[in-house]
CSV table of C-alpha atoms and ligand atoms in Angstrom, one decimal:
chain,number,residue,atom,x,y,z
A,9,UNK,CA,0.0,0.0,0.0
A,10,UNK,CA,1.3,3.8,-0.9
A,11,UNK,CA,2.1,6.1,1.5
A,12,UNK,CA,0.9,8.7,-0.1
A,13,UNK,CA,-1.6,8.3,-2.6
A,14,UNK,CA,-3.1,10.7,-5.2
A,15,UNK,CA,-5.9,10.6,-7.5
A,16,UNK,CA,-6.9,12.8,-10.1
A,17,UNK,CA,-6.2,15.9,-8.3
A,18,UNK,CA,-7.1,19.5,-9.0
A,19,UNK,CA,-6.9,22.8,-7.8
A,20,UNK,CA,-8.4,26.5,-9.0
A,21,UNK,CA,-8.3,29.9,-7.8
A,22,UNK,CA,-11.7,31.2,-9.1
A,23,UNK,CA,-12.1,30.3,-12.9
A,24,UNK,CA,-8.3,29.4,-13.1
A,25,UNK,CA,-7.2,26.0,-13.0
A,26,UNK,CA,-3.4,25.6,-11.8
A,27,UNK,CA,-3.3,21.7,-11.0
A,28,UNK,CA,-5.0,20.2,-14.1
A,29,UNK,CA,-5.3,16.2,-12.7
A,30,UNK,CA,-2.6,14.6,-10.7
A,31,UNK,CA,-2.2,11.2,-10.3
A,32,UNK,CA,0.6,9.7,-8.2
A,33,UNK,CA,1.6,7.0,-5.6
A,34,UNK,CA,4.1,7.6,-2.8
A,35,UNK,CA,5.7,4.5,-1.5
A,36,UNK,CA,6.4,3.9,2.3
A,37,UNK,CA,9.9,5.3,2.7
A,38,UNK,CA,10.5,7.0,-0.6
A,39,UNK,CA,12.3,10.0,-1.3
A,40,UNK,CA,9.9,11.9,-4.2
A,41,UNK,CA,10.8,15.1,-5.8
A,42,UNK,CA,8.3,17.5,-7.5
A,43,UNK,CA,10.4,19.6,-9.6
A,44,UNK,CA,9.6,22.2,-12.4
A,45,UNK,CA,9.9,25.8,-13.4
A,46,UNK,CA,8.3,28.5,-11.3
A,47,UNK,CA,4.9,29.0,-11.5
A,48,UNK,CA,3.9,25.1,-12.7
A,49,UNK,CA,1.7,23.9,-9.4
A,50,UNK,CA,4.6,22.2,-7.3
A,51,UNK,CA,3.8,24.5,-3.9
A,52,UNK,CA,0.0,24.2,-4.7
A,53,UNK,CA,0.4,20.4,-4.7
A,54,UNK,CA,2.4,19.8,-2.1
A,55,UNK,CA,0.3,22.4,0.5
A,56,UNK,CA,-2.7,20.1,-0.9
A,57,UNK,CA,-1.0,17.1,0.6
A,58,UNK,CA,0.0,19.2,4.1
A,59,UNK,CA,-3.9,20.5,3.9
A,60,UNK,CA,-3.0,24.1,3.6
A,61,UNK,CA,-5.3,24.4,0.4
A,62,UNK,CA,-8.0,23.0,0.0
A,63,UNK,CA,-8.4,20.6,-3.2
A,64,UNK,CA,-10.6,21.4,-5.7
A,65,UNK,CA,-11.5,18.0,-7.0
A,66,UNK,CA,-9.9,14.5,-6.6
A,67,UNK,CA,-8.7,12.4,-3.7
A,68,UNK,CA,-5.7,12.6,-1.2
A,69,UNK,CA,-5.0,9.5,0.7
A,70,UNK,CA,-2.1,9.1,3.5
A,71,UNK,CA,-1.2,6.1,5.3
A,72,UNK,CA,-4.6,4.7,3.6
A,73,UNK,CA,-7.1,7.2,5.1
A,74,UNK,CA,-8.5,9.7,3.1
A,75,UNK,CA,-7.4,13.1,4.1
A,76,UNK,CA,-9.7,15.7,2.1
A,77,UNK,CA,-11.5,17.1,4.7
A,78,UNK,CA,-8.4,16.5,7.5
A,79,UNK,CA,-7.0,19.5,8.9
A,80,UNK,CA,-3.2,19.8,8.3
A,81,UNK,CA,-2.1,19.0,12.0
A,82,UNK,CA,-4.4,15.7,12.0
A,83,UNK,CA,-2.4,14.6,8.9
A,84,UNK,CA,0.6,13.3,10.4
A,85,UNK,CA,2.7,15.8,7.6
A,86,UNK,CA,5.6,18.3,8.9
A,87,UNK,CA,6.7,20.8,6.3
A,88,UNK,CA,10.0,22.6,5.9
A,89,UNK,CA,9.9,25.6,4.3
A,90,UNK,CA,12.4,27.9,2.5
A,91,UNK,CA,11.9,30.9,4.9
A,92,UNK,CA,12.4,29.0,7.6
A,93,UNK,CA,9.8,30.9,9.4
A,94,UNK,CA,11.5,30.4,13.1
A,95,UNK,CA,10.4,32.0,15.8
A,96,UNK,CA,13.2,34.5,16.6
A,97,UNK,CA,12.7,35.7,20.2
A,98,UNK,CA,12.6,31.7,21.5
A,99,UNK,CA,16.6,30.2,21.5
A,100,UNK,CA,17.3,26.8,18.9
A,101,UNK,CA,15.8,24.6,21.6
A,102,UNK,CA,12.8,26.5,22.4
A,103,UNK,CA,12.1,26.3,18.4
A,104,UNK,CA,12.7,23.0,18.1
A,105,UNK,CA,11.0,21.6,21.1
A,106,UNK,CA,7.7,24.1,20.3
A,107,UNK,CA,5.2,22.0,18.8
A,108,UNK,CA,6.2,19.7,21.5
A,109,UNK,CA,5.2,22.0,24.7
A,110,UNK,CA,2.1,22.8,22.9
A,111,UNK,CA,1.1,18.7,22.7
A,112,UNK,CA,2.0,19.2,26.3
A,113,UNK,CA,4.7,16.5,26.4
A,114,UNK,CA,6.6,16.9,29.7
A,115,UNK,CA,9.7,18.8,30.2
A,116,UNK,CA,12.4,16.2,30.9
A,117,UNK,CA,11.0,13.9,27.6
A,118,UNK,CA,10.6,16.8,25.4
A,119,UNK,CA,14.4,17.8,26.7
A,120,UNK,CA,15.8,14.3,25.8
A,121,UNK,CA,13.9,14.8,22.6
A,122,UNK,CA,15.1,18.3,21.5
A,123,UNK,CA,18.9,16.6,22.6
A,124,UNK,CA,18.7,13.4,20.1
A,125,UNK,CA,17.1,15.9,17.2
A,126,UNK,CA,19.7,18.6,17.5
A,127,UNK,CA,22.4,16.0,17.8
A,128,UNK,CA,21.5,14.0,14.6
A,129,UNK,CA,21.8,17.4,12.4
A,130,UNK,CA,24.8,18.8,14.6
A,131,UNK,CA,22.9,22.0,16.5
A,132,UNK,CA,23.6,20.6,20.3
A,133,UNK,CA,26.0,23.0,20.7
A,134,UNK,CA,23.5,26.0,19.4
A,135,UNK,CA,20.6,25.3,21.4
A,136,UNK,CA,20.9,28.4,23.6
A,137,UNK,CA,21.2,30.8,20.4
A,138,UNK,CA,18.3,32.9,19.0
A,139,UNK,CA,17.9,32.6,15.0
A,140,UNK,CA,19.4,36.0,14.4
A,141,UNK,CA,22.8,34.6,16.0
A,142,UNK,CA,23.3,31.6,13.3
A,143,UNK,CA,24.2,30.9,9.8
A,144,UNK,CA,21.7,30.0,7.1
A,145,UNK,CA,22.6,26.9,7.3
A,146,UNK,CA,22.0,26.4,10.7
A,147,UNK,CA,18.9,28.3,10.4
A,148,UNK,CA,17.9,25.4,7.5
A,149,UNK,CA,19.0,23.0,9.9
A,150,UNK,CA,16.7,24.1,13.0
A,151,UNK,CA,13.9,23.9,10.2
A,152,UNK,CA,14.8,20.5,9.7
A,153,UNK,CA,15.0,19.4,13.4
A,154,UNK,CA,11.6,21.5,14.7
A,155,UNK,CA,10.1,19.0,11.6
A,156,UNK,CA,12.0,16.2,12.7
A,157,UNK,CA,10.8,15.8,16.5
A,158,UNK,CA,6.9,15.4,16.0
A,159,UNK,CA,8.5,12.3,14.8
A,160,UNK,CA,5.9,12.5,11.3
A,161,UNK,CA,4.9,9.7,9.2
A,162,UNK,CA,5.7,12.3,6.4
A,163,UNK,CA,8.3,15.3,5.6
A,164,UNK,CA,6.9,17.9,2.9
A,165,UNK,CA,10.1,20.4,1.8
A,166,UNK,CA,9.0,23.6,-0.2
A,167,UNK,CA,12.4,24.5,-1.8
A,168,UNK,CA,13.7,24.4,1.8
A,169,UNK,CA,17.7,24.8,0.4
A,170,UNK,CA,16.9,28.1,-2.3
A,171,UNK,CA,18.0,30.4,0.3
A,172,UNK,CA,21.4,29.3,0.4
A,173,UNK,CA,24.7,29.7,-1.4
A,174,UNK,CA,25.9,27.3,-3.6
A,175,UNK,CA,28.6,25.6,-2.0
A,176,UNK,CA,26.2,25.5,1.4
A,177,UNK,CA,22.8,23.8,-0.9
A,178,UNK,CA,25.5,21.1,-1.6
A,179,UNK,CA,26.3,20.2,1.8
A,180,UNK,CA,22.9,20.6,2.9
A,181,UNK,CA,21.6,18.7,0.2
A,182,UNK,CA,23.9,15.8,1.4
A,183,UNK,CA,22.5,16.3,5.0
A,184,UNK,CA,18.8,15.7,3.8
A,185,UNK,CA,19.8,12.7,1.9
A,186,UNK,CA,21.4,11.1,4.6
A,187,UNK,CA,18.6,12.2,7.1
A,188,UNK,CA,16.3,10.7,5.0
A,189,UNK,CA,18.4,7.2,4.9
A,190,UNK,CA,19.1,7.6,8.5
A,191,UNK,CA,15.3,8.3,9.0
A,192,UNK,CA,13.4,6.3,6.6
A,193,UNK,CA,10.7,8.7,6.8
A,194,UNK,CA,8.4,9.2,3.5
A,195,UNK,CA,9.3,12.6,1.9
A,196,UNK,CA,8.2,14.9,-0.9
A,197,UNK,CA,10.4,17.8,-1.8
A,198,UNK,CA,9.6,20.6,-4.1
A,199,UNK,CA,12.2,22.0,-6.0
A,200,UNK,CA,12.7,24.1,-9.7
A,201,UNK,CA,16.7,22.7,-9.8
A,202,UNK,CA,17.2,19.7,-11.3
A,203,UNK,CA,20.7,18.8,-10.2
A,204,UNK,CA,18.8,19.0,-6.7
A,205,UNK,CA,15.8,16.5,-7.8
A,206,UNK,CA,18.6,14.3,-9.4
A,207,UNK,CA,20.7,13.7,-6.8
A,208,UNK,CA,18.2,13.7,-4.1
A,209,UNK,CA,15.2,11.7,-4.9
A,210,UNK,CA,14.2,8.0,-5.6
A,211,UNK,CA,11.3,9.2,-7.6
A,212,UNK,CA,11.0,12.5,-9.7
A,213,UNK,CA,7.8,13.8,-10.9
A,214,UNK,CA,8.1,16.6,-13.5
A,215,UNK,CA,5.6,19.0,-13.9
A,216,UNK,CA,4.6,21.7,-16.6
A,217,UNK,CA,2.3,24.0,-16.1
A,218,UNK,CA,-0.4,21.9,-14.1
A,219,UNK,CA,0.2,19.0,-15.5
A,220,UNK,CA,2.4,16.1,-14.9
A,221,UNK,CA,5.0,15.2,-17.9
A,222,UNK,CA,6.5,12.0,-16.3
A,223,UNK,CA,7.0,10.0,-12.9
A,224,UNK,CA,10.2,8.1,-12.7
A,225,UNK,CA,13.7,7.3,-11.1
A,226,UNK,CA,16.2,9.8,-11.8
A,227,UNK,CA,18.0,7.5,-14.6
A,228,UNK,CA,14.8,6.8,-16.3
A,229,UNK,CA,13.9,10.9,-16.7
A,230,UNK,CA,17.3,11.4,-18.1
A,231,UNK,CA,18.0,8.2,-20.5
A,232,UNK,CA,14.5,7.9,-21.5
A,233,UNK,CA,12.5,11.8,-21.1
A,234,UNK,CA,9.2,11.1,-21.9
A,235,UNK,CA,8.4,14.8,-23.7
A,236,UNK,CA,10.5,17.3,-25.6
A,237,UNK,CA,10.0,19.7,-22.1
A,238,UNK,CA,11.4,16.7,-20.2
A,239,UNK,CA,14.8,16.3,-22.3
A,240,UNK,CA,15.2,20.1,-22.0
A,241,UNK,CA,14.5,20.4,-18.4
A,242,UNK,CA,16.6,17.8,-17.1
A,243,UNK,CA,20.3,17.8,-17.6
A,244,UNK,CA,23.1,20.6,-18.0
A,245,UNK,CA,24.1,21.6,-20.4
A,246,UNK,CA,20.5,20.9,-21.9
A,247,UNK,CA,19.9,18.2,-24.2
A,248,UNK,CA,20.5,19.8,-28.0
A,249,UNK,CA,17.0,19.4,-29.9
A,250,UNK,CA,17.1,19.6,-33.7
A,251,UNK,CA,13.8,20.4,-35.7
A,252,UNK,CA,13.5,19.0,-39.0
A,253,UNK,CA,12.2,15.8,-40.8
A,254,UNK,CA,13.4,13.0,-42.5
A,255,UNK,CA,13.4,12.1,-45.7
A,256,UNK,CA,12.7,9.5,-48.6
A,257,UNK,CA,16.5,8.1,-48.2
A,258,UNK,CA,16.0,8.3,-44.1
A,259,UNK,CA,18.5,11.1,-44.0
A,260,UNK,CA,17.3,14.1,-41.3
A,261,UNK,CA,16.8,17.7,-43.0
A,262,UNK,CA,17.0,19.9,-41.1
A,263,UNK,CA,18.4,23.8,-40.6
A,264,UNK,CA,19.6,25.7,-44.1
A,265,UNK,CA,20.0,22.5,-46.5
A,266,UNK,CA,21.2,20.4,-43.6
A,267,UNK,CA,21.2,16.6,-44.5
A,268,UNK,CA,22.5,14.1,-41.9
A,269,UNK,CA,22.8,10.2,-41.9
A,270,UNK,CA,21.6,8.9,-38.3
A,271,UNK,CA,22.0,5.5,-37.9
A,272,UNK,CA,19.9,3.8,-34.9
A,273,UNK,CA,16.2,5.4,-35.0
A,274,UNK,CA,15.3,2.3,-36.8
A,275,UNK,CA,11.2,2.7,-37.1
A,276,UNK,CA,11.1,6.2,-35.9
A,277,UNK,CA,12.0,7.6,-39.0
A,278,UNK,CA,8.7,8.7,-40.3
A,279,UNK,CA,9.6,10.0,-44.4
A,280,UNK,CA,8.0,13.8,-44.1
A,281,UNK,CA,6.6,13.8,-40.3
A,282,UNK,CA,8.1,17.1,-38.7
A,283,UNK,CA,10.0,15.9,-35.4
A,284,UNK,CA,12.6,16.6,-33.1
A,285,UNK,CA,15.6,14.8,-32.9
A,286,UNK,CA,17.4,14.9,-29.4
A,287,UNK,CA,21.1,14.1,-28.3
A,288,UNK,CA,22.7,15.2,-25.0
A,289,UNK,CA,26.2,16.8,-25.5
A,290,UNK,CA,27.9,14.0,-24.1
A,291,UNK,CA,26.5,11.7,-26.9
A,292,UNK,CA,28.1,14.2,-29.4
A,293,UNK,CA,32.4,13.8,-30.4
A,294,UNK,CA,34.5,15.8,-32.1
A,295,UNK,CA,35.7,13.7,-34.9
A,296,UNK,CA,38.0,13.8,-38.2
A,297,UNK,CA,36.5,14.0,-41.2
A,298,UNK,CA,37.0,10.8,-42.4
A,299,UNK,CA,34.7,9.1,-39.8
A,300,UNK,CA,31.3,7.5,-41.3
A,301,UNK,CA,28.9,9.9,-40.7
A,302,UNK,CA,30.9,12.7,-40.2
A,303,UNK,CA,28.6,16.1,-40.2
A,304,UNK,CA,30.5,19.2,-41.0
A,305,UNK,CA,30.4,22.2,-38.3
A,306,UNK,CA,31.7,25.3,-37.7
A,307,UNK,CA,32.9,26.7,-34.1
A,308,UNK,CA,30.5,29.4,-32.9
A,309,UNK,CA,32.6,30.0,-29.4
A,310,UNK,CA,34.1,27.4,-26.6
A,311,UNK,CA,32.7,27.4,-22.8
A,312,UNK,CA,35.8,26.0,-20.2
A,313,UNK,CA,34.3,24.0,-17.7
A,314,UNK,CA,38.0,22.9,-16.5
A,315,UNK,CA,37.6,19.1,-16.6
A,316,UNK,CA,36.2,19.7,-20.6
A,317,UNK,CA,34.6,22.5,-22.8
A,318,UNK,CA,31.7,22.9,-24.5
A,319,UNK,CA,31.8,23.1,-28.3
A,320,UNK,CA,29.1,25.5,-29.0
A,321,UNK,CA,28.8,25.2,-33.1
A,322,UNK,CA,26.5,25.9,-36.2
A,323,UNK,CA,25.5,22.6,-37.8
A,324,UNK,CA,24.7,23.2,-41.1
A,325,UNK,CA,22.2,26.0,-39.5
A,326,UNK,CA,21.5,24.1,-36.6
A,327,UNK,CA,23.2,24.8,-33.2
A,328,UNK,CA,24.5,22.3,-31.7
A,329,UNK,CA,26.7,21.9,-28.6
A,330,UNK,CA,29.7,19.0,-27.8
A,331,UNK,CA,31.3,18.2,-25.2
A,332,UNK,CA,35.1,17.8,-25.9
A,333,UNK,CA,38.4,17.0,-23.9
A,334,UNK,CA,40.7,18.4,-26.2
A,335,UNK,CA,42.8,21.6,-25.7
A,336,UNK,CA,43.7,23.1,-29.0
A,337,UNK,CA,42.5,26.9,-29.9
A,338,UNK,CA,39.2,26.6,-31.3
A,339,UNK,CA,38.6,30.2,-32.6
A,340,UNK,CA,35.0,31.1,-34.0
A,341,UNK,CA,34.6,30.3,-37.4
A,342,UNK,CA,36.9,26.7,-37.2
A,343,UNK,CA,35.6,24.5,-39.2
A,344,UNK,CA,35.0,20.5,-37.6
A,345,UNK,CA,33.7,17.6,-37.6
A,346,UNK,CA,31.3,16.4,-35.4
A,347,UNK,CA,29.8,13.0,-34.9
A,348,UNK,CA,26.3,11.7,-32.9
A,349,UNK,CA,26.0,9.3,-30.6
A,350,UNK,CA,24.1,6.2,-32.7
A,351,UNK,CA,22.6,5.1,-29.7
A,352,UNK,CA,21.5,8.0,-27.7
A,353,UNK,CA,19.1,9.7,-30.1
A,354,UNK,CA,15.5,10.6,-29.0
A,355,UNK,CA,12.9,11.5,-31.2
A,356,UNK,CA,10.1,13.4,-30.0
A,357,UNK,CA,7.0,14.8,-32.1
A,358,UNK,CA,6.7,18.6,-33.2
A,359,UNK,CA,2.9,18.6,-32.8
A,360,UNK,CA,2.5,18.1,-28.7
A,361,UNK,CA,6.0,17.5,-28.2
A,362,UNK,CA,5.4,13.9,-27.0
A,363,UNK,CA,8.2,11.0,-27.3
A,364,UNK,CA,7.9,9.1,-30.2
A,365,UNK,CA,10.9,6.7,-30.0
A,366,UNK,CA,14.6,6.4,-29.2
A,367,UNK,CA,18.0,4.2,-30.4
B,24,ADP,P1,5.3,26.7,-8.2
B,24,ADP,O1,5.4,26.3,-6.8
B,24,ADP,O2,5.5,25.6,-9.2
B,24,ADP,O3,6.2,27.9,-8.5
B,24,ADP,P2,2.7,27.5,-7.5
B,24,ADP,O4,2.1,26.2,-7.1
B,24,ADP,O5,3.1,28.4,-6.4
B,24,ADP,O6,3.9,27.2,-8.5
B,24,ADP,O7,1.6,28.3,-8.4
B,24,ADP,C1,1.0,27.6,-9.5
B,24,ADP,C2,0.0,28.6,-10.2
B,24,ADP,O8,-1.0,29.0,-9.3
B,24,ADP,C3,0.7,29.9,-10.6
B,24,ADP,O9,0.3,30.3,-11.8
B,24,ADP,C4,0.3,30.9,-9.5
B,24,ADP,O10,0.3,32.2,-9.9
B,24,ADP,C5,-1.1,30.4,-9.1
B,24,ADP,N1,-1.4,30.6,-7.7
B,24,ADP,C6,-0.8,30.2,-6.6
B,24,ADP,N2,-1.4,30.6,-5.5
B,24,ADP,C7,-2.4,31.3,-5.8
B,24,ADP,C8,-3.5,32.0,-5.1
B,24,ADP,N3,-3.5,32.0,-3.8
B,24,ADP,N4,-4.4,32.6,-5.9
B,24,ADP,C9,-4.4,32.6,-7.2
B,24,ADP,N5,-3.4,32.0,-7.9
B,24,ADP,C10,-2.5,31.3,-7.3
């Protein structure tokens, strides 16, 4: 039985719908994302499932009991937001051991308590500080541990880590992962950054305006994207998606006069049907000229990444970006050679955007 479970789920403001039909299942234990780009329905979903708004059609079930009418503290949910919002006249401990004085648990349990939650994220030595005297990330962290200690059979994150600086999201996003293994508590965890929803979650749910574009692990969204807006959304640098068609001989036109040979694709190549063809950067080589299938480029400019660069070149009036390990002086204007990965081509349609095969 899911944890969490979903059905057909909808939300409006007025005559505006936002959530246009969700349907998922959270397993017992699992670490889900929500991810997309601002504005999509992520926060609206997930302060469905806490019971901070109200649905507007569909079901919410957790721990197999229905929870539509449930107010948000009967739900057994603790939310971490990316505010924070911490009381800051009461010191870390007070914070953290709040919602336990208010369910009137005694004063030398709660204690114990606030001890074993503040050690497991590394605050025992804060616990007599006011939020105003810590770090963000010790302010993220008393989040965490004032969610932790009502002991919930669920964790809801609203982009708890988008207040931070970079280097401090990736520590903390270690922290949360190992939490979560430590704590095998159920989690969803809304975010718009997908090296975030990568590296965190078991399960990633990608969402486009209201709607839901595909449900899967990490390694299935990225090897096999089930829409044009998945392959763009997920991975850096983004996926490189060609528009054109193929023709009689099965060659793909596409740009100003472009004509390429892609082996693989058997089946998907459809003589005439406007598509997109996708291939990540890493499935795309600098080669020499006398390679089979060679397609003739030109240098636009070179990004340094340190460990590589990114080729960033016009293909035939196409862009199209490599990555490459070499070193030599690409200046704009060089002309190479550039070959695609045969068996890491996706083909998606032009009309709704929708997968239509891969090699
Ligand atoms: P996300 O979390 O993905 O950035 P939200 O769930 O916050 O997106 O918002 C989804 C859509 O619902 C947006 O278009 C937003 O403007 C709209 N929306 C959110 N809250 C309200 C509200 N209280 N009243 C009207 N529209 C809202």
């Amino acid at each position: 039985m899911s944890q969490i479970s979903i059905k057909g789920v909808k939300k409006s403001y007025g005559k505006t719908e936002v959530v246009h039909g969700v349907d998922v299942e959270i397993e017992a234990g699992e670490f889900v994302v929500i991810l997309g780009p601002s504005g999509c329905g992520k926060s609206t979903l997930l302060r469905m499932i806490a019971g901070l708004e109200a649905i507007s059609a569909g079901e919410i079930s957790i721990g197999g009991k229905v929870v539509n009418d449930l107010e948000p503290r009967e739900r057994g949910c603790a939310m971490v937001f990316q505010n924070y919002a911490l009381y800051p006249h009461m010191t870390v401990r007070q914070n953290i051991g709040y919602s336990l004085k208010v369910a009137k648990v005694a004063k030398p349990q709660r204690d114990a308590r606030v001890m074993a939650v503040a050690q497991s994220v590394g605050l025992e030595t804060f616990l007599d500080r006011r939020p105003g005297e810590l770090s963000g990330g010790q302010r993220q962290r008393v989040a965490m541990a004032r969610a932790m200690v009502r002991e919930p059979k669920v964790f809801l994150f609203d982009e708890p880590l988008s207040n931070l600086d970079a280097k401090l999201r990736v520590a903390m996003r270690a922290e949360v992962r190992r939490l979560h293994r430590e704590l095998g508590v159920t989690s969803v965890y809304v975010t718009h950054d997908q090296i975030e929803a990568m590296t965190l979650a078991d399960k990633i749910m990608i969402m486009n305006a209201g709607n839901v574009e595909q449900i899967g692990r990490p390694t299935d969204v990225y090897n096999h994207p089930a829409s044009r807006f998945v392959a763009d959304f997920i991975g850096s640098p983004a996926m490189n998606l060609v528009e054109g068609e193929f023709d009689a001989e099965g060659l793909f036109a596409h740009g100003q006069g472009g004509r390429m040979n892609v082996a693989g694709l058997n089946g998907h190549r459809v003589p005439g049907r406007r598509v997109v063809l996708g291939v990540r950067p890493e499935a795309v080589r600098r080669v020499g000229p006398e390679t089979a299938n060679a397609i003739a480029a030109t240098v636009d400019y070179v990004e340094e990444l340190g460990a590589a660069r990114l080729i960033h070149a016009d293909m035939q009036g196409s862009r199209i970006v490599a990555v490459d390990t070499g070193t030599g002086h690409l200046p704009t204007g060089t002309p190479i050679h550039l070959a695609l990965n045969d068996s890491a081509l996706h083909v998606f349609s032009m009309e709704d955007g929708q997968r239509i095969g891969h090699a």
